[in-house]
Structures are given as structure tokens and as C-alpha cells.
CSV table of C-alpha atoms in Angstrom, one decimal:
chain,number,residue,atom,x,y,z
Z,20,ARG,CA,87.2,39.9,110.3
Z,21,GLY,CA,85.1,38.2,107.6
Z,22,ARG,CA,87.2,35.1,107.5
Z,23,LEU,CA,86.3,31.8,109.3
Z,24,GLY,CA,89.3,30.4,111.1
Z,25,GLN,CA,89.8,26.8,112.1
Z,26,GLU,CA,87.6,26.8,115.0
Z,27,GLY,CA,84.8,28.3,113.0
Z,28,ARG,CA,85.1,25.8,110.2
Z,29,ALA,CA,85.2,22.9,112.5
Z,30,SER,CA,82.0,24.2,114.3
Z,31,LEU,CA,80.2,24.7,111.0
Z,32,CYS,CA,81.1,21.3,109.7
Z,33,SER,CA,80.1,19.7,113.0
Z,34,PHE,CA,76.8,21.6,113.2
Z,35,LEU,CA,75.9,20.5,109.6
Z,36,LEU,CA,76.8,16.8,110.5
Z,37,GLY,CA,74.6,16.9,113.6
Z,38,ALA,CA,71.8,18.5,111.6
Z,39,SER,CA,72.0,15.7,108.9
Z,40,VAL,CA,69.8,13.7,111.4
Z,41,ALA,CA,66.9,15.5,109.5
Z,42,ALA,CA,67.8,13.3,106.4
Z,43,LEU,CA,67.1,9.9,108.3
Z,44,PRO,CA,63.5,9.6,107.2
Z,45,LEU,CA,64.7,9.7,103.6
Z,46,LEU,CA,67.4,6.9,104.3
Z,47,LEU,CA,64.8,4.8,106.2
Z,48,GLY,CA,61.9,5.5,103.9
Z,49,SER,CA,59.7,6.4,106.7
Z,50,SER,CA,57.5,9.4,107.7
Z,51,PRO,CA,59.2,12.7,108.2
Z,52,SER,CA,57.7,12.9,111.7
Z,53,LEU,CA,60.3,10.3,112.9
Z,54,LEU,CA,60.5,11.5,116.4
Z,55,ALA,CA,56.8,11.6,117.0
Z,56,ALA,CA,55.9,8.3,115.5
Z,57,PRO,CA,55.7,5.1,117.7
Z,58,GLY,CA,58.1,2.2,117.4
Z,59,LEU,CA,61.9,1.5,118.0
Z,60,ARG,CA,63.1,1.7,114.5
Z,61,GLY,CA,63.3,5.5,114.4
Z,62,ARG,CA,64.7,5.7,118.0
Z,63,LEU,CA,67.4,3.2,117.1
Z,64,ALA,CA,68.3,5.1,114.0
Z,65,LEU,CA,68.7,8.3,116.1
Z,66,ALA,CA,71.0,6.5,118.6
Z,67,LEU,CA,73.1,5.1,115.9
Z,68,HIS,CA,73.3,8.5,114.2
Z,69,VAL,CA,74.5,10.1,117.4
Z,70,ALA,CA,77.1,7.4,118.1
Z,71,GLY,CA,78.4,7.4,114.6
Z,72,VAL,CA,78.8,11.1,114.3
Z,73,ASN,CA,80.6,11.3,117.7
Z,74,ALA,CA,82.9,8.6,116.8
Z,75,ALA,CA,83.7,10.5,113.5
Z,76,LEU,CA,84.3,13.7,115.4
Z,77,LEU,CA,86.7,11.9,117.8
Z,78,LEU,CA,88.7,10.5,114.8
Z,79,ILE,CA,88.7,13.9,112.8
Z,80,TYR,CA,89.5,16.5,115.4
Z,81,PRO,CA,92.1,16.8,118.1
Z,82,ARG,CA,90.9,17.4,121.7
Z,83,PRO,CA,90.8,21.2,121.7
Z,84,LEU,CA,88.8,21.3,118.4
Z,85,TYR,CA,86.8,18.2,119.5
Z,86,LYS,CA,85.4,20.2,122.5
Z,87,ILE,CA,84.1,22.8,119.9
Z,88,ALA,CA,82.9,20.2,117.4
Z,89,VAL,CA,80.9,18.2,119.9
Z,90,ARG,CA,79.0,21.3,121.1
Z,91,ALA,CA,78.3,22.4,117.6
Z,92,CYS,CA,77.2,19.0,116.6
Z,93,PHE,CA,74.9,18.8,119.6
Z,94,LEU,CA,73.2,22.1,118.5
Z,95,GLY,CA,73.0,20.7,114.9
Z,96,PHE,CA,71.4,17.5,116.1
Z,97,ALA,CA,68.8,19.5,118.2
Z,98,PHE,CA,68.1,21.7,115.1
Z,99,GLY,CA,67.7,18.5,112.9
Z,100,CYS,CA,65.4,16.9,115.4
Z,101,GLY,CA,63.4,20.2,115.6
Z,102,LEU,CA,63.0,20.0,111.8
Z,103,LEU,CA,61.7,16.4,112.1
Z,104,LEU,CA,59.2,17.5,114.8
Z,105,SER,CA,58.2,20.4,112.7
Z,106,THR,CA,57.1,18.4,109.8
Z,107,GLY,CA,53.6,17.0,109.2
Z,108,ARG,CA,50.9,17.4,111.7
Z,109,SER,CA,52.7,16.2,114.8
Z,110,ALA,CA,51.2,17.5,118.1
Z,111,TRP,CA,54.8,18.5,118.9
Z,112,ARG,CA,55.2,20.6,115.7
Z,113,HIS,CA,55.4,23.9,117.6
Z,114,PHE,CA,58.0,22.5,120.0
Z,115,GLY,CA,60.0,21.6,116.9
Z,116,TRP,CA,60.0,25.2,115.9
Z,117,TYR,CA,61.2,26.1,119.4
Z,118,MET,CA,64.1,23.5,119.2
Z,119,CYS,CA,65.2,25.0,115.9
Z,120,SER,CA,65.1,28.5,117.2
Z,121,LEU,CA,66.9,27.6,120.4
Z,122,SER,CA,69.7,25.6,118.8
Z,123,LEU,CA,70.2,28.1,115.9
Z,124,PHE,CA,70.4,31.1,118.3
Z,125,HIS,CA,73.2,29.4,120.4
Z,126,TYR,CA,75.2,28.1,117.5
Z,127,SER,CA,75.0,31.4,115.5
Z,128,GLU,CA,76.3,33.2,118.6
Z,129,TYR,CA,79.5,31.1,118.3
Z,130,LEU,CA,79.7,31.3,114.4
Z,131,VAL,CA,79.2,35.1,114.3
Z,132,THR,CA,81.9,35.7,117.0
Z,133,ALA,CA,84.2,33.4,115.1
Z,134,ILE,CA,83.7,35.6,112.0
Z,135,ASN,CA,83.7,39.0,113.8
Z,136,ASN,CA,86.0,38.7,116.8
Z,137,PRO,CA,88.0,35.5,116.8
Z,138,ARG,CA,90.3,36.8,119.6
Z,139,SER,CA,87.4,36.6,122.0
Z,140,LEU,CA,86.2,33.2,120.8
Z,141,SER,CA,85.9,30.5,123.4
Z,142,LEU,CA,83.6,27.6,124.4
Z,143,ASP,CA,81.6,30.2,126.3
Z,144,SER,CA,80.7,31.8,123.0
Z,145,PHE,CA,78.1,29.2,122.5
Z,146,LEU,CA,76.3,30.7,125.6
Z,147,LEU,CA,75.3,27.2,126.6
Z,148,ASN,CA,76.5,27.9,130.2
Z,149,HIS,CA,75.3,31.5,130.3
Z,150,SER,CA,74.1,31.3,133.9
Z,151,PHE,CA,72.3,29.2,136.3
Z,152,GLU,CA,69.3,31.5,136.1
Z,153,TYR,CA,69.2,31.2,132.3
Z,154,ASN,CA,69.3,27.4,132.5
Z,155,LEU,CA,66.6,27.4,135.1
Z,156,ALA,CA,64.5,29.5,132.9
Z,157,ALA,CA,64.9,27.2,130.1
Z,158,LEU,CA,64.0,24.2,132.3
Z,159,SER,CA,61.0,26.0,133.6
Z,160,SER,CA,59.6,26.6,130.0
Z,161,TRP,CA,60.1,22.9,129.2
Z,162,VAL,CA,58.2,21.9,132.4
Z,163,GLU,CA,55.3,24.2,131.8
Z,164,PHE,CA,55.0,23.2,128.2
Z,165,THR,CA,54.9,19.5,129.1
Z,166,LEU,CA,52.4,19.9,131.9
Z,167,GLU,CA,50.1,22.2,130.0
Z,168,LYS,CA,50.3,19.8,127.0
Z,169,LEU,CA,49.2,17.0,129.2
Z,170,PHE,CA,46.4,18.7,131.0
Z,171,PHE,CA,45.4,21.4,128.4
Z,172,PRO,CA,46.5,20.0,125.1
Z,173,GLU,CA,44.3,22.4,123.1
Z,174,LEU,CA,46.4,25.3,124.5
Z,175,LYS,CA,49.4,24.0,122.7
Z,176,GLN,CA,47.7,23.9,119.3
Z,177,ILE,CA,47.1,27.6,118.7
Z,178,THR,CA,49.0,28.0,115.5
Z,179,TRP,CA,48.5,31.7,114.9
Z,180,LEU,CA,49.9,32.5,118.4
Z,181,SER,CA,52.9,30.2,117.9
Z,182,THR,CA,53.4,31.9,114.5
Z,183,VAL,CA,53.5,35.3,116.2
Z,184,GLY,CA,56.1,33.9,118.5
Z,185,LEU,CA,58.1,32.5,115.7
Z,186,LEU,CA,58.1,35.8,114.0
Z,187,MET,CA,59.2,37.5,117.3
Z,188,VAL,CA,62.0,34.9,117.5
Z,189,ILE,CA,63.2,35.5,113.9
Z,190,PHE,CA,63.1,39.3,114.4
Z,191,GLY,CA,64.9,39.2,117.7
Z,192,ASP,CA,67.7,36.9,116.6
Z,193,CYS,CA,68.2,38.8,113.2
Z,194,LEU,CA,68.4,42.2,115.1
Z,195,ARG,CA,71.0,40.6,117.6
Z,196,LYS,CA,73.1,39.2,114.8
Z,197,ALA,CA,72.9,42.4,112.7
Z,198,ALA,CA,74.2,44.2,115.9
Z,199,MET,CA,77.1,41.7,116.3
Z,200,LEU,CA,78.1,42.0,112.7
Z,201,THR,CA,77.7,45.8,112.7
Z,202,ALA,CA,79.9,46.1,115.8
Z,203,GLY,CA,82.5,43.7,114.4
Z,204,SER,CA,85.5,43.3,116.9
Z,205,ASN,CA,83.9,45.9,119.2
Z,206,PHE,CA,81.3,43.2,120.2
Z,207,ASN,CA,82.0,41.0,123.1
Z,208,HIS,CA,79.9,38.7,125.2
Z,209,ILE,CA,81.5,40.0,128.3
Z,210,VAL,CA,81.3,43.6,129.4
Z,211,GLN,CA,84.8,45.1,129.0
Z,212,ASN,CA,86.3,47.1,131.8
Z,213,GLU,CA,89.3,48.3,129.8
Z,214,LYS,CA,89.4,50.1,126.5
Z,215,SER,CA,91.4,48.4,123.8
Z,216,ASP,CA,93.3,50.3,121.0
Z,217,THR,CA,90.8,49.2,118.4
Z,218,HIS,CA,87.7,49.8,120.5
Z,219,THR,CA,85.5,52.5,118.8
Z,220,LEU,CA,82.0,53.8,119.5
Z,221,VAL,CA,79.6,52.3,116.9
Z,222,THR,CA,76.6,54.4,116.0
Z,223,SER,CA,75.7,53.3,112.5
Z,224,GLY,CA,73.4,50.7,111.1
Z,225,VAL,CA,71.1,49.1,113.8
Z,226,TYR,CA,73.0,51.2,116.4
Z,227,GLY,CA,71.3,54.2,114.8
Z,228,TRP,CA,67.9,52.8,115.9
Z,229,PHE,CA,68.8,51.6,119.4
Z,230,ARG,CA,71.9,52.1,121.6
Z,231,HIS,CA,71.7,48.3,122.7
Z,232,PRO,CA,70.3,46.5,119.6
Z,233,SER,CA,71.8,43.1,120.7
Z,234,TYR,CA,70.0,43.4,123.9
Z,235,VAL,CA,66.8,44.5,122.3
Z,236,GLY,CA,67.1,41.4,120.0
Z,237,TRP,CA,67.7,39.0,122.8
Z,238,PHE,CA,64.8,40.4,124.9
Z,239,TYR,CA,62.2,39.9,122.1
Z,240,TRP,CA,63.8,36.6,121.1
Z,241,SER,CA,63.5,35.2,124.7
Z,242,ILE,CA,59.9,36.4,125.0
Z,243,GLY,CA,59.0,35.1,121.5
Z,244,THR,CA,60.2,31.6,122.4
Z,245,GLN,CA,57.6,31.4,125.1
Z,246,VAL,CA,54.8,32.9,122.9
Z,247,LEU,CA,55.8,30.2,120.4
Z,248,LEU,CA,55.3,27.5,123.0
Z,249,CYS,CA,52.1,29.1,124.2
Z,250,ASN,CA,53.4,29.2,127.7
Z,251,PRO,CA,51.4,31.9,129.5
Z,252,ILE,CA,53.2,31.7,132.8
Z,253,CYS,CA,56.7,31.8,131.3
Z,254,VAL,CA,55.8,34.6,128.9
Z,255,VAL,CA,55.2,36.9,131.9
Z,256,GLY,CA,58.2,35.4,133.8
Z,257,TYR,CA,60.5,35.7,130.9
Z,258,ALA,CA,59.4,39.3,130.2
Z,259,LEU,CA,60.0,40.4,133.8
Z,260,ALA,CA,63.2,38.5,134.3
Z,261,SER,CA,64.7,39.8,131.0
Z,262,TRP,CA,63.6,43.3,131.6
Z,263,ARG,CA,65.3,43.3,135.0
Z,264,PHE,CA,68.5,41.7,133.8
Z,265,PHE,CA,68.9,44.1,130.8
Z,266,ARG,CA,68.1,47.1,132.9
Z,267,GLU,CA,71.0,46.2,135.3
Z,268,ARG,CA,73.3,45.1,132.4
Z,269,ILE,CA,72.7,48.4,130.4
Z,270,GLU,CA,73.4,50.6,133.5
Z,271,GLU,CA,76.6,48.7,134.1
Z,272,GLU,CA,77.7,48.8,130.5
Z,273,GLU,CA,76.9,52.5,130.0
Z,274,ILE,CA,79.0,53.5,133.0
Z,275,THR,CA,82.0,51.8,131.2
Z,276,LEU,CA,81.0,53.4,127.8
Z,277,ILE,CA,80.9,56.9,129.3
Z,278,HIS,CA,84.3,56.2,130.9
Z,279,PHE,CA,85.6,55.1,127.6
Z,280,PHE,CA,84.1,57.7,125.2
Z,281,GLY,CA,83.1,60.6,127.5
Z,282,GLU,CA,81.0,63.4,125.8
Z,283,GLU,CA,80.9,61.4,122.6
Z,284,TYR,CA,78.8,58.7,124.2
Z,285,LEU,CA,76.7,61.1,126.2
Z,286,GLU,CA,75.7,62.9,122.9
Z,287,TYR,CA,74.8,59.6,121.4
Z,288,LYS,CA,72.8,58.6,124.6
Z,289,ARG,CA,70.7,61.8,124.2
Z,290,LYS,CA,69.9,61.2,120.6
Z,291,VAL,CA,69.3,57.4,120.5
Z,292,PRO,CA,67.0,55.4,122.8
Z,293,SER,CA,68.0,52.2,124.5
Z,294,GLY,CA,65.4,50.3,122.5
Z,295,LEU,CA,64.0,48.5,125.6
Z,296,PRO,CA,60.6,49.6,127.1
Z,297,PHE,CA,61.1,51.9,130.2
Z,298,ILE,CA,64.9,51.5,130.3
Z,299,LYS,CA,66.7,54.8,129.8
Z,300,GLY,CA,70.2,53.6,130.9
Z,301,VAL,CA,72.4,55.1,133.5
Z,302,LYS,CA,71.3,58.2,135.2
Z,303,LEU,CA,74.0,60.9,135.7
Z,304,GLU,CA,74.2,63.2,138.7
Z,305,LEU,CA,74.2,66.8,137.7
């Protein structure tokens, strides 16, 4: 724990390499809002950057590491493009904030896992293929943003509301990563059905505030992304879908935790709330 292995180092270098797209305006001597500006010069520069970086990754890394590197690089590229959109007074500025938030969330899931629990590290640790429902939700938010920007452009320029959403995103992601770091090797993206020799019940740090701080963080992060985009329909949809998902996930996980730790977990459950509104966790038959 605390050391970045080969996979983690490859992912970090690739993420930074992808994010270097944000430096293109300096190299071209053009406006920082490169993506929002008309003309082919910026688009051509982006295409050449992607091709050049991908070629470099193919030369540097063998195939197993390349699979990691290309995903991290894609997320870095999305982060860099988000920075480009965020600069200046582009009408897409808030969407740039969203791109930075989304790409950083997914990359940091992999990086923190690489530091904390490298034995569970896999391509799935990026959470890019989390589920069909997750991907559908993301696509729905993009469609809503695009349509509302087309027909109600003033709705997408409410800076104070987008700022509230950005603060929710930052709070949620920081809370989730704090939970992952606090739990250390006890944290896993997949609910465990068998107790390992090193599995302990973590009740300190953010786990002293909430029983499920990683879920609390993800819950508010997901809703925050839609507040940031000023997507009224998806704000409601994300809140309802996330609440239902985490209610079921927490009940499933707590059955396992009670099986693992018995009375120790039951006592902890009595003292510390789940952290999510109107979710009390598994109900025990007396």
C-alpha cells in the first residue's frame, strides 16, 4: 500500500500525456478556447495529437500495459479538452467543467485502486464499463444538454447553478476517494462474498461519519454533474436512479458485512448512519 506499481505508473504517465492536449493553444499561438473556435487548424492539431500520442503508447508499452495506457490517455485527453472548453467565455464552458469532472473521476478510481489495493486492480477499475444503465444515464445527460442548449441556450448559462454543481462534484469525489484511501486494501469495487484474512471492519476517519462514505460521495457526485450541466430532467432522474441503486447495493453489502463481522458490525450500524437520505440499510428480523 502507498506504492505505485508498474500499472499505476503507466496509467499516470499516459493520463498526463493525454492531458497535454491542453498545451496545444500555446504551441499554436492561438486562443485557449481551441475547441470552441471555428476553423480546421485546431481540429487538425487535435487529430494529430491523438494519433501521435497513440503511436507513442504503442511503441512504449507492451500489449497488457498498452490496454491500461490507452484508457488512461483517453481520460487524460478528455480532461485536457475539458480544460480547453473551460477557458475564456465559450458557451460550452460549463460542459468543459463536466468533462474535467467525469474524466478525473474515472481515472482517479483506477489510480487510487493501484495505490491502495493493487491485487484487485484490473481494466474494470476505471469503471468505464460499469453497467449498461450507467452508460445510458451518461448518454441521456449529453442528449438533454445538447437539446436544451439548442432550444433554451440561456438555461445553460446559469453560472451560479453550475458552480453549485461543481462544488457538489468536488465534495462527492473527495469524499469517495477519502473513503477508498481510509479503507485501504479493504476497499473493492466488487462486493466480496468471502472474507479474506486481511479483511477488517473500518470505522475510523470518514467511516466514523457514514457507514458507506464511498456511496455517499458517488451519490452526490452523480447528481452534482447534472446540476453542473443545468439538466433539470436528469437531476431528477439521476437522484431517483442513484438512490434506488445504492439502497439495493447497501442492503446486499450489509448482509455480507454482518456475516463477516457479526455483532461488531451490528453495533457499528446502530451508532453510525448510512449517510444516504432515507436509507437505513438491511433490516434484521427479530
